[in-house]
Amino acid sequence: MLSIRAILEFNDAFVQEKKYAPYQTTKFPDKKLVILTCMDTRLLELLPQAMGLKNGDAKIIKNAGAVVSHPFGSIMRSILLAIYELKAEEVAVIGHHECGMANLQSSSVLESAKRYGIPDDRIETPLNAGIDLPGWLTGFKSIEESVANSVRMIKTHPLFPQGIPVHGLVIHPETGKLDLVIDGHAHQTDKPQPVGHHP
């Protein structure tokens, strides 16, 4: 296990030796792309390499399963900010084969929580407040269906601009092969223009 002290020692040398120089860029994605993908460790370097991306090319948002589970959660907010404030012009939702969220059962997560010492009354609190805890902790059956659902959630969001393509893909975590689930350019209208914009 890597300790925080070891990380900070490495970081000190990294800064002193100016190893950051090759990674310097702006906050705006050069390829005008925002990606929602899974937090799986196998994708950390594989995904950008498989897409031909370098540091600064794309905004990359990660969570378990590359899932948009709530229209007004932090994932959707990040996507909207990437478009409205950081000039992204395309969105890609990229799930992966062999995902840990596939067929995940809430019961196994809650059993693990108990083994970590979370008492039953703390597990019952959200249930008593009307929160669908089992649903929130349950995975999906098909990665392709999950990706398609996230694409739908993004495209139909009331604050999402028409004309921004939203693609759905699935990557293989060993080979990096990408399979297209949804082509965001299909049935695409003209590129959106801000109100008051004169071409």
mmCIF file of C-alpha atoms in Angstrom:
data_model
loop_
_atom_site.group_PDB
_atom_site.id
_atom_site.type_symbol
_atom_site.label_atom_id
_atom_site.label_comp_id
_atom_site.label_asym_id
_atom_site.label_seq_id
_atom_site.Cartn_x
_atom_site.Cartn_y
_atom_site.Cartn_z
ATOM 1 C CA MET A 1 0.000 0.000 0.000
ATOM 2 C CA LEU A 2 1.273 3.465 -0.922
ATOM 3 C CA SER A 3 1.275 5.792 2.077
ATOM 4 C CA ILE A 4 0.429 9.495 1.911
ATOM 5 C CA ARG A 5 3.934 10.268 3.206
ATOM 6 C CA ALA A 6 5.501 8.383 0.293
ATOM 7 C CA ILE A 7 3.233 10.259 -2.122
ATOM 8 C CA LEU A 8 4.239 13.615 -0.648
ATOM 9 C CA GLU A 9 7.933 12.728 -0.766
ATOM 10 C CA PHE A 10 7.601 11.763 -4.424
ATOM 11 C CA ASN A 11 5.620 14.945 -5.091
ATOM 12 C CA ASP A 12 8.308 17.126 -3.544
ATOM 13 C CA ALA A 13 10.914 15.682 -5.922
ATOM 14 C CA PHE A 14 8.454 15.912 -8.845
ATOM 15 C CA VAL A 15 8.009 19.659 -8.289
ATOM 16 C CA GLN A 16 11.672 20.391 -7.499
ATOM 17 C CA GLU A 17 12.812 18.622 -10.666
ATOM 18 C CA LYS A 18 10.090 20.362 -12.757
ATOM 19 C CA LYS A 19 8.724 17.057 -14.030
ATOM 20 C CA TYR A 20 5.363 18.797 -14.423
ATOM 21 C CA ALA A 21 6.542 20.711 -17.498
ATOM 22 C CA PRO A 22 5.366 18.153 -20.138
ATOM 23 C CA TYR A 23 1.860 18.177 -18.670
ATOM 24 C CA GLN A 24 1.258 21.918 -18.614
ATOM 25 C CA THR A 25 -1.857 22.992 -20.503
ATOM 26 C CA THR A 26 -4.959 25.138 -19.965
ATOM 27 C CA LYS A 27 -8.226 24.240 -18.255
ATOM 28 C CA PHE A 28 -10.005 24.179 -21.626
ATOM 29 C CA PRO A 29 -10.106 20.784 -23.392
ATOM 30 C CA ASP A 30 -8.126 21.075 -26.636
ATOM 31 C CA LYS A 31 -10.317 18.496 -28.396
ATOM 32 C CA LYS A 32 -13.475 20.084 -26.930
ATOM 33 C CA LEU A 33 -14.515 16.725 -25.511
ATOM 34 C CA VAL A 34 -15.939 15.712 -22.132
ATOM 35 C CA ILE A 35 -15.821 12.027 -21.204
ATOM 36 C CA LEU A 36 -17.789 10.204 -18.525
ATOM 37 C CA THR A 37 -16.139 6.878 -17.787
ATOM 38 C CA CYS A 38 -15.651 4.325 -15.031
ATOM 39 C CA MET A 39 -13.211 4.671 -12.149
ATOM 40 C CA ASP A 40 -11.753 1.220 -12.926
ATOM 41 C CA THR A 41 -7.974 1.291 -12.423
ATOM 42 C CA ARG A 42 -7.370 -0.469 -15.741
ATOM 43 C CA LEU A 43 -8.645 2.588 -17.615
ATOM 44 C CA LEU A 44 -6.390 5.168 -15.976
ATOM 45 C CA GLU A 45 -3.852 5.218 -18.819
ATOM 46 C CA LEU A 46 -5.449 2.761 -21.247
ATOM 47 C CA LEU A 47 -8.520 4.855 -22.092
ATOM 48 C CA PRO A 48 -6.693 8.061 -23.146
ATOM 49 C CA GLN A 49 -4.104 6.023 -25.058
ATOM 50 C CA ALA A 50 -6.795 3.991 -26.836
ATOM 51 C CA MET A 51 -8.503 7.244 -27.884
ATOM 52 C CA GLY A 52 -5.326 9.062 -28.911
ATOM 53 C CA LEU A 53 -5.725 11.665 -26.157
ATOM 54 C CA LYS A 54 -2.977 13.516 -24.366
ATOM 55 C CA ASN A 55 -3.020 15.681 -21.253
ATOM 56 C CA GLY A 56 -5.258 18.692 -21.851
ATOM 57 C CA ASP A 57 -7.324 17.155 -24.666
ATOM 58 C CA ALA A 58 -10.478 16.220 -22.717
ATOM 59 C CA LYS A 59 -12.365 16.679 -19.484
ATOM 60 C CA ILE A 60 -12.618 13.243 -17.884
ATOM 61 C CA ILE A 61 -15.270 12.554 -15.227
ATOM 62 C CA LYS A 62 -15.168 9.207 -13.433
ATOM 63 C CA ASN A 63 -17.512 7.251 -11.206
ATOM 64 C CA ALA A 64 -18.498 3.646 -10.596
ATOM 65 C CA GLY A 65 -19.840 2.293 -13.884
ATOM 66 C CA ALA A 66 -19.865 5.569 -15.889
ATOM 67 C CA VAL A 67 -23.460 6.059 -14.740
ATOM 68 C CA VAL A 68 -25.593 9.202 -14.648
ATOM 69 C CA SER A 69 -27.894 8.144 -11.834
ATOM 70 C CA HIS A 70 -29.512 11.482 -11.013
ATOM 71 C CA PRO A 71 -30.367 14.348 -13.389
ATOM 72 C CA PHE A 72 -29.308 16.936 -10.812
ATOM 73 C CA GLY A 73 -26.309 15.153 -9.305
ATOM 74 C CA SER A 74 -22.647 16.114 -9.501
ATOM 75 C CA ILE A 75 -21.990 14.104 -12.689
ATOM 76 C CA MET A 76 -24.585 16.008 -14.714
ATOM 77 C CA ARG A 77 -23.443 19.311 -13.213
ATOM 78 C CA SER A 78 -19.854 18.555 -14.289
ATOM 79 C CA ILE A 79 -20.960 17.767 -17.847
ATOM 80 C CA LEU A 80 -22.952 21.003 -18.095
ATOM 81 C CA LEU A 81 -20.072 23.070 -16.696
ATOM 82 C CA ALA A 82 -17.674 21.442 -19.184
ATOM 83 C CA ILE A 83 -19.948 22.660 -21.999
ATOM 84 C CA TYR A 84 -21.024 26.074 -20.745
ATOM 85 C CA GLU A 85 -17.860 27.210 -18.971
ATOM 86 C CA LEU A 86 -15.026 25.173 -20.485
ATOM 87 C CA LYS A 87 -16.041 25.079 -24.157
ATOM 88 C CA ALA A 88 -16.577 21.349 -24.621
ATOM 89 C CA GLU A 89 -18.613 20.564 -27.746
ATOM 90 C CA GLU A 90 -19.036 16.781 -27.535
ATOM 91 C CA VAL A 91 -19.784 14.258 -24.798
ATOM 92 C CA ALA A 92 -18.770 10.591 -24.690
ATOM 93 C CA VAL A 93 -20.099 8.105 -22.133
ATOM 94 C CA ILE A 94 -17.644 5.191 -22.041
ATOM 95 C CA GLY A 95 -18.429 2.077 -20.039
ATOM 96 C CA HIS A 96 -16.299 -1.045 -20.090
ATOM 97 C CA HIS A 97 -16.615 -4.806 -20.272
ATOM 98 C CA GLU A 98 -16.021 -6.733 -17.014
ATOM 99 C CA CYS A 99 -17.310 -3.777 -14.970
ATOM 100 C CA GLY A 100 -17.678 -4.281 -11.216
ATOM 101 C CA MET A 101 -21.091 -2.590 -11.365
ATOM 102 C CA ALA A 102 -22.434 -5.318 -13.650
ATOM 103 C CA ASN A 103 -24.816 -7.502 -11.653
ATOM 104 C CA LEU A 104 -23.759 -5.828 -8.387
ATOM 105 C CA GLN A 105 -26.252 -6.619 -5.621
ATOM 106 C CA SER A 106 -26.966 -4.123 -2.852
ATOM 107 C CA SER A 107 -27.020 -6.949 -0.300
ATOM 108 C CA SER A 108 -23.306 -7.669 -0.799
ATOM 109 C CA VAL A 109 -22.441 -3.958 -0.436
ATOM 110 C CA LEU A 110 -24.489 -3.663 2.754
ATOM 111 C CA GLU A 111 -22.919 -6.826 4.171
ATOM 112 C CA SER A 112 -19.483 -5.320 3.519
ATOM 113 C CA ALA A 113 -20.593 -2.107 5.245
ATOM 114 C CA LYS A 114 -21.534 -4.146 8.319
ATOM 115 C CA ARG A 115 -18.149 -5.873 8.292
ATOM 116 C CA TYR A 116 -16.591 -2.394 8.320
ATOM 117 C CA GLY A 117 -18.557 -1.671 11.482
ATOM 118 C CA ILE A 118 -21.513 0.305 10.125
ATOM 119 C CA PRO A 119 -24.374 -0.468 12.554
ATOM 120 C CA ASP A 120 -27.839 -1.505 11.366
ATOM 121 C CA ASP A 121 -29.451 1.722 12.608
ATOM 122 C CA ARG A 122 -27.219 3.791 10.297
ATOM 123 C CA ILE A 123 -28.173 1.558 7.379
ATOM 124 C CA GLU A 124 -31.850 1.916 8.283
ATOM 125 C CA THR A 125 -31.698 5.750 8.526
ATOM 126 C CA PRO A 126 -31.794 6.427 4.756
ATOM 127 C CA LEU A 127 -34.391 3.687 4.297
ATOM 128 C CA ASN A 128 -36.629 5.336 6.894
ATOM 129 C CA ALA A 129 -36.137 8.662 5.095
ATOM 130 C CA GLY A 130 -37.607 7.159 1.926
ATOM 131 C CA ILE A 131 -34.294 6.679 0.096
ATOM 132 C CA ASP A 132 -34.141 3.613 -2.141
ATOM 133 C CA LEU A 133 -30.830 2.415 -0.721
ATOM 134 C CA PRO A 134 -31.008 -1.036 -2.374
ATOM 135 C CA GLY A 135 -31.704 0.589 -5.754
ATOM 136 C CA TRP A 136 -28.905 3.118 -5.239
ATOM 137 C CA LEU A 137 -26.413 0.343 -4.495
ATOM 138 C CA THR A 138 -27.540 -2.080 -7.209
ATOM 139 C CA GLY A 139 -25.594 -2.346 -10.448
ATOM 140 C CA PHE A 140 -26.794 -2.977 -13.982
ATOM 141 C CA LYS A 141 -27.360 -6.095 -16.073
ATOM 142 C CA SER A 142 -25.982 -4.882 -19.417
ATOM 143 C CA ILE A 143 -23.159 -2.382 -19.906
ATOM 144 C CA GLU A 144 -24.558 -1.413 -23.313
ATOM 145 C CA GLU A 145 -27.995 -0.678 -21.829
ATOM 146 C CA SER A 146 -26.424 1.254 -18.961
ATOM 147 C CA VAL A 147 -24.385 3.409 -21.371
ATOM 148 C CA ALA A 148 -27.474 4.019 -23.521
ATOM 149 C CA ASN A 149 -29.463 5.027 -20.424
ATOM 150 C CA SER A 150 -26.773 7.516 -19.350
ATOM 151 C CA VAL A 151 -26.696 8.984 -22.865
ATOM 152 C CA ARG A 152 -30.494 9.390 -22.695
ATOM 153 C CA MET A 153 -30.295 11.048 -19.258
ATOM 154 C CA ILE A 154 -27.787 13.575 -20.593
ATOM 155 C CA LYS A 155 -29.587 14.308 -23.878
ATOM 156 C CA THR A 156 -32.988 14.818 -22.228
ATOM 157 C CA HIS A 157 -31.747 17.011 -19.382
ATOM 158 C CA PRO A 158 -33.639 20.322 -19.406
ATOM 159 C CA LEU A 159 -30.379 22.322 -19.270
ATOM 160 C CA PHE A 160 -28.531 20.308 -21.921
ATOM 161 C CA PRO A 161 -28.192 22.207 -25.215
ATOM 162 C CA GLN A 162 -29.599 20.672 -28.384
ATOM 163 C CA GLY A 163 -26.954 20.167 -31.036
ATOM 164 C CA ILE A 164 -24.250 18.826 -28.701
ATOM 165 C CA PRO A 165 -23.574 15.207 -29.690
ATOM 166 C CA VAL A 166 -23.570 12.586 -26.935
ATOM 167 C CA HIS A 167 -21.848 9.335 -27.874
ATOM 168 C CA GLY A 168 -22.067 5.995 -26.079
ATOM 169 C CA LEU A 169 -19.155 3.548 -26.209
ATOM 170 C CA VAL A 170 -17.850 0.460 -24.445
ATOM 171 C CA ILE A 171 -14.115 -0.190 -24.075
ATOM 172 C CA HIS A 172 -12.430 -3.527 -23.465
ATOM 173 C CA PRO A 173 -10.242 -3.108 -20.338
ATOM 174 C CA GLU A 174 -7.485 -5.358 -21.674
ATOM 175 C CA THR A 175 -7.144 -4.430 -25.337
ATOM 176 C CA GLY A 176 -8.587 -0.904 -25.358
ATOM 177 C CA LYS A 177 -10.927 -1.808 -28.244
ATOM 178 C CA LEU A 178 -13.842 0.627 -28.442
ATOM 179 C CA ASP A 179 -17.321 -0.459 -29.542
ATOM 180 C CA LEU A 180 -19.807 2.213 -30.568
ATOM 181 C CA VAL A 181 -23.184 1.871 -28.826
ATOM 182 C CA ILE A 182 -24.666 5.244 -29.798
ATOM 183 C CA ASP A 183 -23.387 7.606 -32.482
ATOM 184 C CA GLY A 184 -24.165 11.068 -31.153
ATOM 185 C CA HIS A 185 -23.928 12.555 -34.651
ATOM 186 C CA ALA A 186 -26.887 10.510 -35.886
ATOM 187 C CA HIS A 187 -30.057 12.666 -36.031
ATOM 188 C CA GLN A 188 -27.937 15.634 -34.925
ATOM 189 C CA THR A 189 -29.160 19.180 -35.440
ATOM 190 C CA ASP A 190 -26.897 22.140 -36.157
ATOM 191 C CA LYS A 191 -24.277 23.121 -33.620
ATOM 192 C CA PRO A 192 -25.886 25.253 -30.878
ATOM 193 C CA GLN A 193 -25.133 28.945 -30.824
ATOM 194 C CA PRO A 194 -25.388 31.133 -27.723
ATOM 195 C CA VAL A 195 -28.265 33.626 -27.733
ATOM 196 C CA GLY A 196 -27.187 36.839 -29.427
ATOM 197 C CA HIS A 197 -24.446 35.049 -31.429
ATOM 198 C CA HIS A 198 -24.034 36.308 -34.976
ATOM 199 C CA PRO A 199 -22.019 34.027 -37.266
#
